[in-house]
PDB file of C-alpha atoms and ligand atoms in Angstrom:
ATOM      1  CA  MET A1090     -25.708  67.984  -5.175  1.00  0.00           C
ATOM      2  CA  ILE A1091     -26.294  68.711  -1.388  1.00  0.00           C
ATOM      3  CA  LEU A1092     -23.489  68.476   1.207  1.00  0.00           C
ATOM      4  CA  VAL A1093     -23.975  67.834   4.926  1.00  0.00           C
ATOM      5  CA  ILE A1094     -21.403  68.242   7.595  1.00  0.00           C
ATOM      6  CA  ALA A1095     -21.345  68.757  11.304  1.00  0.00           C
ATOM      7  CA  ASP A1096     -19.389  69.038  14.385  1.00  0.00           C
ATOM      8  CA  LEU A1097     -16.298  71.018  12.965  1.00  0.00           C
ATOM      9  CA  HIS A1098     -16.075  72.706  16.448  1.00  0.00           C
ATOM     10  CA  LEU A1099     -14.492  75.571  14.923  1.00  0.00           C
ATOM     11  CA  SER A1100     -12.265  77.601  17.383  1.00  0.00           C
ATOM     12  CA  ALA A1101      -9.358  80.025  17.217  1.00  0.00           C
ATOM     13  CA  ASN A1102      -7.491  77.366  19.091  1.00  0.00           C
ATOM     14  CA  PHE A1103      -7.518  74.825  16.059  1.00  0.00           C
ATOM     15  CA  PRO A1104      -6.275  76.735  12.966  1.00  0.00           C
ATOM     16  CA  SER A1105      -5.677  73.494  11.162  1.00  0.00           C
ATOM     17  CA  ILE A1106      -9.576  72.649  11.253  1.00  0.00           C
ATOM     18  CA  THR A1107     -10.250  76.254  10.164  1.00  0.00           C
ATOM     19  CA  ASN A1108      -7.851  75.870   7.322  1.00  0.00           C
ATOM     20  CA  GLY A1109      -9.367  72.645   6.452  1.00  0.00           C
ATOM     21  CA  PHE A1110     -12.770  74.154   6.304  1.00  0.00           C
ATOM     22  CA  LYS A1111     -11.598  76.843   4.179  1.00  0.00           C
ATOM     23  CA  HIS A1112     -10.280  74.321   1.792  1.00  0.00           C
ATOM     24  CA  PHE A1113     -13.547  72.509   1.860  1.00  0.00           C
ATOM     25  CA  LEU A1114     -15.436  75.830   0.919  1.00  0.00           C
ATOM     26  CA  ALA A1115     -13.174  76.591  -1.910  1.00  0.00           C
ATOM     27  CA  ASN A1116     -13.456  73.374  -3.408  1.00  0.00           C
ATOM     28  CA  ASP A1117     -16.267  70.993  -2.587  1.00  0.00           C
ATOM     29  CA  ALA A1118     -18.735  73.218  -1.237  1.00  0.00           C
ATOM     30  CA  LEU A1119     -18.500  75.494  -4.372  1.00  0.00           C
ATOM     31  CA  GLN A1120     -19.754  72.538  -6.452  1.00  0.00           C
ATOM     32  CA  ALA A1121     -22.900  72.085  -4.455  1.00  0.00           C
ATOM     33  CA  GLU A1122     -26.512  73.556  -4.679  1.00  0.00           C
ATOM     34  CA  SER A1123     -26.638  73.682  -1.004  1.00  0.00           C
ATOM     35  CA  LEU A1124     -24.835  73.018   2.423  1.00  0.00           C
ATOM     36  CA  TYR A1125     -26.217  71.739   5.496  1.00  0.00           C
ATOM     37  CA  ILE A1126     -24.259  72.360   8.612  1.00  0.00           C
ATOM     38  CA  LEU A1127     -25.910  70.216  11.535  1.00  0.00           C
ATOM     39  CA  GLY A1128     -24.828  71.884  14.640  1.00  0.00           C
ATOM     40  CA  ASP A1129     -21.662  72.297  16.736  1.00  0.00           C
ATOM     41  CA  PHE A1130     -20.085  74.402  13.708  1.00  0.00           C
ATOM     42  CA  PHE A1131     -18.482  76.316  16.566  1.00  0.00           C
ATOM     43  CA  ASP A1132     -16.718  74.799  19.686  1.00  0.00           C
ATOM     44  CA  TYR A1133     -18.954  77.305  21.855  1.00  0.00           C
ATOM     45  CA  TRP A1134     -20.981  80.368  21.007  1.00  0.00           C
ATOM     46  CA  LEU A1135     -21.320  83.094  23.661  1.00  0.00           C
ATOM     47  CA  GLY A1136     -24.020  85.154  21.814  1.00  0.00           C
ATOM     48  CA  ASP A1137     -24.167  87.365  18.512  1.00  0.00           C
ATOM     49  CA  ASP A1138     -23.370  90.255  20.581  1.00  0.00           C
ATOM     50  CA  ALA A1139     -19.974  88.874  21.505  1.00  0.00           C
ATOM     51  CA  MET A1140     -18.805  87.842  18.237  1.00  0.00           C
ATOM     52  CA  SER A1141     -14.936  87.576  18.052  1.00  0.00           C
ATOM     53  CA  ASP A1142     -12.625  88.657  15.006  1.00  0.00           C
ATOM     54  CA  PHE A1143     -12.363  84.705  14.281  1.00  0.00           C
ATOM     55  CA  GLU A1144     -16.128  84.198  14.308  1.00  0.00           C
ATOM     56  CA  ARG A1145     -16.677  87.172  11.971  1.00  0.00           C
ATOM     57  CA  GLU A1146     -14.049  85.918   9.722  1.00  0.00           C
ATOM     58  CA  ILE A1147     -15.705  82.473   9.352  1.00  0.00           C
ATOM     59  CA  ALA A1148     -19.065  84.261   8.819  1.00  0.00           C
ATOM     60  CA  GLY A1149     -17.098  86.060   5.877  1.00  0.00           C
ATOM     61  CA  GLN A1150     -16.162  82.786   4.542  1.00  0.00           C
ATOM     62  CA  LEU A1151     -19.720  81.215   4.636  1.00  0.00           C
ATOM     63  CA  ALA A1152     -20.809  84.495   2.935  1.00  0.00           C
ATOM     64  CA  LYS A1153     -18.595  83.856   0.019  1.00  0.00           C
ATOM     65  CA  LEU A1154     -20.902  80.732  -0.692  1.00  0.00           C
ATOM     66  CA  HIS A1155     -24.171  82.835  -0.552  1.00  0.00           C
ATOM     67  CA  GLN A1156     -22.715  85.175  -2.924  1.00  0.00           C
ATOM     68  CA  ALA A1157     -21.812  82.287  -5.300  1.00  0.00           C
ATOM     69  CA  GLY A1158     -25.446  81.220  -5.271  1.00  0.00           C
ATOM     70  CA  ILE A1159     -25.076  78.489  -2.978  1.00  0.00           C
ATOM     71  CA  LYS A1160     -27.710  77.995  -0.198  1.00  0.00           C
ATOM     72  CA  VAL A1161     -26.229  77.664   3.580  1.00  0.00           C
ATOM     73  CA  TYR A1162     -28.457  76.059   6.156  1.00  0.00           C
ATOM     74  CA  LEU A1163     -27.150  76.262   9.833  1.00  0.00           C
ATOM     75  CA  MET A1164     -28.640  74.054  12.686  1.00  0.00           C
ATOM     76  CA  HIS A1165     -28.017  74.602  16.370  1.00  0.00           C
ATOM     77  CA  GLY A1166     -25.711  71.968  18.132  1.00  0.00           C
ATOM     78  CA  ASN A1167     -25.618  71.565  21.894  1.00  0.00           C
ATOM     79  CA  ARG A1168     -22.375  73.699  22.029  1.00  0.00           C
ATOM     80  CA  ASP A1169     -23.483  76.626  19.848  1.00  0.00           C
ATOM     81  CA  PHE A1170     -27.101  77.096  20.594  1.00  0.00           C
ATOM     82  CA  LEU A1171     -26.864  80.726  21.110  1.00  0.00           C
ATOM     83  CA  LEU A1172     -26.097  81.302  17.710  1.00  0.00           C
ATOM     84  CA  GLY A1173     -28.653  83.855  16.143  1.00  0.00           C
ATOM     85  CA  ASP A1174     -29.971  85.976  13.457  1.00  0.00           C
ATOM     86  CA  ASP A1175     -26.952  88.410  13.526  1.00  0.00           C
ATOM     87  CA  PHE A1176     -24.389  85.703  12.737  1.00  0.00           C
ATOM     88  CA  CYS A1177     -26.657  84.410   9.893  1.00  0.00           C
ATOM     89  CA  LYS A1178     -27.214  87.689   8.403  1.00  0.00           C
ATOM     90  CA  LEU A1179     -23.354  88.158   8.291  1.00  0.00           C
ATOM     91  CA  ALA A1180     -22.999  84.709   7.045  1.00  0.00           C
ATOM     92  CA  GLY A1181     -25.764  84.881   4.478  1.00  0.00           C
ATOM     93  CA  CYS A1182     -27.053  81.485   5.816  1.00  0.00           C
ATOM     94  CA  GLU A1183     -30.392  80.500   7.243  1.00  0.00           C
ATOM     95  CA  LEU A1184     -30.952  79.186  10.656  1.00  0.00           C
ATOM     96  CA  ILE A1185     -33.145  75.848  10.428  1.00  0.00           C
ATOM     97  CA  ALA A1186     -34.834  74.281  13.400  1.00  0.00           C
ATOM     98  CA  GLU A1187     -34.441  70.606  14.054  1.00  0.00           C
ATOM     99  CA  PRO A1188     -35.827  68.143  13.170  1.00  0.00           C
ATOM    100  CA  TYR A1189     -35.716  69.593   9.509  1.00  0.00           C
ATOM    101  CA  VAL A1190     -36.877  67.616   6.440  1.00  0.00           C
ATOM    102  CA  ILE A1191     -34.934  68.281   3.004  1.00  0.00           C
ATOM    103  CA  LYS A1192     -37.820  68.697   0.560  1.00  0.00           C
ATOM    104  CA  ASN A1193     -38.000  66.429  -2.444  1.00  0.00           C
ATOM    105  CA  HIS A1194     -35.384  64.029  -0.772  1.00  0.00           C
ATOM    106  CA  ASN A1195     -37.354  62.788   2.071  1.00  0.00           C
ATOM    107  CA  ILE A1196     -34.320  63.036   4.562  1.00  0.00           C
ATOM    108  CA  LEU A1197     -34.511  64.150   8.131  1.00  0.00           C
ATOM    109  CA  LEU A1198     -31.665  65.999   9.520  1.00  0.00           C
ATOM    110  CA  LEU A1199     -30.862  66.554  13.216  1.00  0.00           C
ATOM    111  CA  HIS A1200     -28.002  67.349  15.396  1.00  0.00           C
ATOM    112  CA  GLY A1201     -28.430  64.320  17.235  1.00  0.00           C
ATOM    113  CA  ASP A1202     -28.268  64.852  20.807  1.00  0.00           C
ATOM    114  CA  ILE A1203     -32.223  64.392  21.188  1.00  0.00           C
ATOM    115  CA  LEU A1204     -31.568  60.814  20.265  1.00  0.00           C
ATOM    116  CA  CYS A1205     -29.607  60.015  23.276  1.00  0.00           C
ATOM    117  CA  THR A1206     -32.744  59.490  25.183  1.00  0.00           C
ATOM    118  CA  LYS A1207     -30.932  57.317  27.929  1.00  0.00           C
ATOM    119  CA  ASP A1208     -29.075  60.415  28.959  1.00  0.00           C
ATOM    120  CA  ILE A1209     -31.679  61.596  31.220  1.00  0.00           C
ATOM    121  CA  GLY A1210     -29.674  64.302  33.027  1.00  0.00           C
ATOM    122  CA  TYR A1211     -28.418  65.885  29.970  1.00  0.00           C
ATOM    123  CA  LEU A1212     -31.796  66.023  28.260  1.00  0.00           C
ATOM    124  CA  ARG A1213     -33.257  67.590  31.492  1.00  0.00           C
ATOM    125  CA  MET A1214     -30.584  70.287  31.545  1.00  0.00           C
ATOM    126  CA  ARG A1215     -30.982  70.761  27.798  1.00  0.00           C
ATOM    127  CA  LYS A1216     -34.696  71.473  28.180  1.00  0.00           C
ATOM    128  CA  ILE A1217     -34.166  73.906  30.818  1.00  0.00           C
ATOM    129  CA  LEU A1218     -31.238  75.754  28.856  1.00  0.00           C
ATOM    130  CA  ARG A1219     -33.014  75.654  25.586  1.00  0.00           C
ATOM    131  CA  SER A1220     -36.516  76.641  26.704  1.00  0.00           C
ATOM    132  CA  LYS A1221     -37.710  80.194  25.506  1.00  0.00           C
ATOM    133  CA  LEU A1222     -37.189  81.493  29.116  1.00  0.00           C
ATOM    134  CA  GLY A1223     -33.815  79.761  29.563  1.00  0.00           C
ATOM    135  CA  LEU A1224     -32.592  81.240  26.110  1.00  0.00           C
ATOM    136  CA  TRP A1225     -34.085  84.766  27.171  1.00  0.00           C
ATOM    137  CA  ILE A1226     -31.974  84.689  30.363  1.00  0.00           C
ATOM    138  CA  LEU A1227     -28.743  83.400  28.954  1.00  0.00           C
ATOM    139  CA  ARG A1228     -28.789  85.958  26.047  1.00  0.00           C
ATOM    140  CA  ARG A1229     -29.054  88.644  28.798  1.00  0.00           C
ATOM    141  CA  LEU A1230     -26.383  87.423  31.093  1.00  0.00           C
ATOM    142  CA  PRO A1231     -23.185  89.473  31.429  1.00  0.00           C
ATOM    143  CA  LEU A1232     -20.472  88.274  29.183  1.00  0.00           C
ATOM    144  CA  ASN A1233     -18.092  87.007  31.829  1.00  0.00           C
ATOM    145  CA  TRP A1234     -20.939  85.067  33.225  1.00  0.00           C
ATOM    146  CA  ARG A1235     -21.676  83.382  29.835  1.00  0.00           C
ATOM    147  CA  GLN A1236     -18.040  82.595  29.491  1.00  0.00           C
ATOM    148  CA  LYS A1237     -17.718  80.916  32.786  1.00  0.00           C
ATOM    149  CA  LEU A1238     -21.020  78.840  31.891  1.00  0.00           C
ATOM    150  CA  ALA A1239     -19.479  77.894  28.356  1.00  0.00           C
ATOM    151  CA  ILE A1240     -16.426  76.601  30.214  1.00  0.00           C
ATOM    152  CA  LYS A1241     -18.544  74.655  32.621  1.00  0.00           C
ATOM    153  CA  LEU A1242     -20.730  73.050  30.221  1.00  0.00           C
ATOM    154  CA  ARG A1243     -17.673  72.155  27.840  1.00  0.00           C
ATOM    155  CA  ASN A1244     -15.933  70.369  30.880  1.00  0.00           C
ATOM    156  CA  GLN A1245     -19.173  68.779  32.024  1.00  0.00           C
ATOM    157  CA  SER A1246     -19.551  67.350  28.344  1.00  0.00           C
ATOM    158  CA  LYS A1247     -16.028  66.083  28.355  1.00  0.00           C
ATOM    159  CA  ILE A1248     -16.156  64.444  31.654  1.00  0.00           C
ATOM    160  CA  HIS A1249     -19.510  62.978  30.830  1.00  0.00           C
ATOM    161  CA  THR A1250     -18.148  61.367  27.467  1.00  0.00           C
ATOM    162  CA  LYS A1251     -15.250  59.647  29.418  1.00  0.00           C
ATOM    163  CA  ILE A1252     -17.408  58.405  32.437  1.00  0.00           C
ATOM    164  CA  LYS A1253     -20.793  57.650  30.864  1.00  0.00           C
ATOM    165  CA  ASP A1254     -21.683  54.145  29.522  1.00  0.00           C
ATOM    166  CA  GLN A1255     -20.989  54.261  25.856  1.00  0.00           C
ATOM    167  CA  GLN A1256     -24.422  52.954  25.275  1.00  0.00           C
ATOM    168  CA  ILE A1257     -25.930  55.932  26.945  1.00  0.00           C
ATOM    169  CA  MET A1258     -23.899  58.273  24.825  1.00  0.00           C
ATOM    170  CA  ASP A1259     -25.099  56.907  21.724  1.00  0.00           C
ATOM    171  CA  VAL A1260     -28.492  57.082  19.947  1.00  0.00           C
ATOM    172  CA  ASP A1261     -31.369  55.030  21.167  1.00  0.00           C
ATOM    173  CA  ALA A1262     -32.619  52.811  18.561  1.00  0.00           C
ATOM    174  CA  GLU A1263     -36.278  53.240  19.498  1.00  0.00           C
ATOM    175  CA  ALA A1264     -35.856  56.949  19.552  1.00  0.00           C
ATOM    176  CA  VAL A1265     -34.394  56.662  15.852  1.00  0.00           C
ATOM    177  CA  ARG A1266     -37.310  54.378  14.815  1.00  0.00           C
ATOM    178  CA  SER A1267     -40.164  56.479  16.172  1.00  0.00           C
ATOM    179  CA  LEU A1268     -38.742  59.743  14.913  1.00  0.00           C
ATOM    180  CA  MET A1269     -38.428  58.311  11.425  1.00  0.00           C
ATOM    181  CA  GLN A1270     -41.950  56.989  11.494  1.00  0.00           C
ATOM    182  CA  GLN A1271     -43.229  60.222  12.663  1.00  0.00           C
ATOM    183  CA  TYR A1272     -41.489  62.175   9.919  1.00  0.00           C
ATOM    184  CA  ASN A1273     -42.287  59.465   7.506  1.00  0.00           C
ATOM    185  CA  VAL A1274     -38.689  59.381   6.122  1.00  0.00           C
ATOM    186  CA  ASP A1275     -36.416  56.519   4.856  1.00  0.00           C
ATOM    187  CA  VAL A1276     -33.111  58.431   5.686  1.00  0.00           C
ATOM    188  CA  LEU A1277     -32.105  60.228   8.888  1.00  0.00           C
ATOM    189  CA  ILE A1278     -28.635  62.051   8.884  1.00  0.00           C
ATOM    190  CA  HIS A1279     -27.255  63.702  12.242  1.00  0.00           C
ATOM    191  CA  GLY A1280     -23.988  64.507  13.964  1.00  0.00           C
ATOM    192  CA  HIS A1281     -23.230  64.976  17.545  1.00  0.00           C
ATOM    193  CA  THR A1282     -22.034  61.324  18.657  1.00  0.00           C
ATOM    194  CA  HIS A1283     -18.708  61.570  16.713  1.00  0.00           C
ATOM    195  CA  ARG A1284     -19.399  58.059  15.512  1.00  0.00           C
ATOM    196  CA  PRO A1285     -19.556  58.260  11.711  1.00  0.00           C
ATOM    197  CA  ASN A1286     -21.184  55.398  10.166  1.00  0.00           C
ATOM    198  CA  THR A1287     -23.928  54.130   7.665  1.00  0.00           C
ATOM    199  CA  HIS A1288     -26.445  52.101   9.508  1.00  0.00           C
ATOM    200  CA  HIS A1289     -28.927  49.948   7.683  1.00  0.00           C
ATOM    201  CA  LEU A1290     -32.018  49.563   9.461  1.00  0.00           C
ATOM    202  CA  ALA A1291     -35.224  47.566   8.907  1.00  0.00           C
ATOM    203  CA  ASP A1292     -37.550  48.216   5.797  1.00  0.00           C
ATOM    204  CA  ASN A1293     -34.574  49.587   3.844  1.00  0.00           C
ATOM    205  CA  LYS A1294     -34.295  52.621   6.043  1.00  0.00           C
ATOM    206  CA  ARG A1295     -30.852  54.200   6.949  1.00  0.00           C
ATOM    207  CA  ARG A1296     -29.169  56.347   9.553  1.00  0.00           C
ATOM    208  CA  LEU A1297     -25.962  58.065   8.454  1.00  0.00           C
ATOM    209  CA  VAL A1298     -23.885  59.775  11.196  1.00  0.00           C
ATOM    210  CA  VAL A1299     -21.520  62.313   9.912  1.00  0.00           C
ATOM    211  CA  GLY A1300     -18.289  62.588  11.783  1.00  0.00           C
ATOM    212  CA  ASP A1301     -16.591  65.375  13.657  1.00  0.00           C
ATOM    213  CA  TRP A1302     -13.626  67.152  12.151  1.00  0.00           C
ATOM    214  CA  GLN A1303     -10.186  66.335  13.479  1.00  0.00           C
ATOM    215  CA  VAL A1304      -6.821  67.964  13.425  1.00  0.00           C
ATOM    216  CA  HIS A1305      -6.145  66.705   9.776  1.00  0.00           C
ATOM    217  CA  LYS A1306      -9.486  65.147   8.679  1.00  0.00           C
ATOM    218  CA  GLY A1307     -13.011  66.007   7.988  1.00  0.00           C
ATOM    219  CA  TRP A1308     -16.106  64.362   7.215  1.00  0.00           C
ATOM    220  CA  LYS A1309     -19.151  65.084   4.680  1.00  0.00           C
ATOM    221  CA  ILE A1310     -22.098  63.395   3.183  1.00  0.00           C
ATOM    222  CA  THR A1311     -22.941  63.947  -0.154  1.00  0.00           C
ATOM    223  CA  ILE A1312     -26.492  63.758  -1.442  1.00  0.00           C
ATOM    224  CA  THR A1313     -27.418  63.215  -5.091  1.00  0.00           C
ATOM    225  CA  ASN A1314     -30.653  62.095  -6.909  1.00  0.00           C
ATOM    226  CA  TRP A1315     -29.434  58.332  -6.984  1.00  0.00           C
ATOM    227  CA  GLN A1316     -27.223  58.233  -3.792  1.00  0.00           C
ATOM    228  CA  ILE A1317     -26.190  59.429  -0.435  1.00  0.00           C
ATOM    229  CA  VAL A1318     -22.379  58.709   0.469  1.00  0.00           C
ATOM    230  CA  LEU A1319     -20.519  59.471   3.766  1.00  0.00           C
ATOM    231  CA  ASP A1320     -16.741  60.068   3.373  1.00  0.00           C
ATOM    232  CA  SER A1321     -13.865  61.584   5.109  1.00  0.00           C
ATOM    233  CA  PHE A1322     -11.048  63.565   3.412  1.00  0.00           C
ATOM    234  CA  THR A1323      -7.663  64.781   4.729  1.00  0.00           C
ATOM    235  CA  PHE A1324      -6.256  68.254   4.695  1.00  0.00           C
TER     236      PHE A1324
HETATM  237 MN1   MN B2495     -23.105  68.051  19.814  1.00  0.00          MN
END
């Protein structure tokens, strides 16, 4: 069994989600052969050089899975894209680049923001921040600058979700179709939009959106050889 989660937005400010995650790790995740985390695992990430006690504790929690023989794969989201090798070493997980195909299952994994192609302003900013040069500069900025930038980006993304047309904020059907065709997959799984659902597309294809974790509720997708199921659970 493979488990997929995304958008936990872990932060020391939301202990209830952290507790829910610990519960998930001790129960569901220990039954899995592998766990995929599709981005925005943390609410923000200033850099591996600025890891807090909270973030180290989460790394320690993930490392328990690794010690139990469970493979953990982590993908960047739009909020934690500065997360790097130092965290992954502590957590015993492997950083994977999107788009990522789960071998033998023909399933494509993404965070999901690149599917929101109508949001031109956001994608333009993303391209700059996540370019090699952009990342190089961001990683070398003084910590207090990175803190200010993180707050700014988070506020922008909040205002943005409120103001922007809901259609613009969701994925673009054509972007989904062409990416699935390019990777020759029947199933696409992503997070980011916070709109958990199973969408049935043409030619028996499916797009599953894993939900964002709330104060007392988490979401997961379970993949076995015979089915792919999205469900929520309370904690
Ligand atoms: Mn996101």
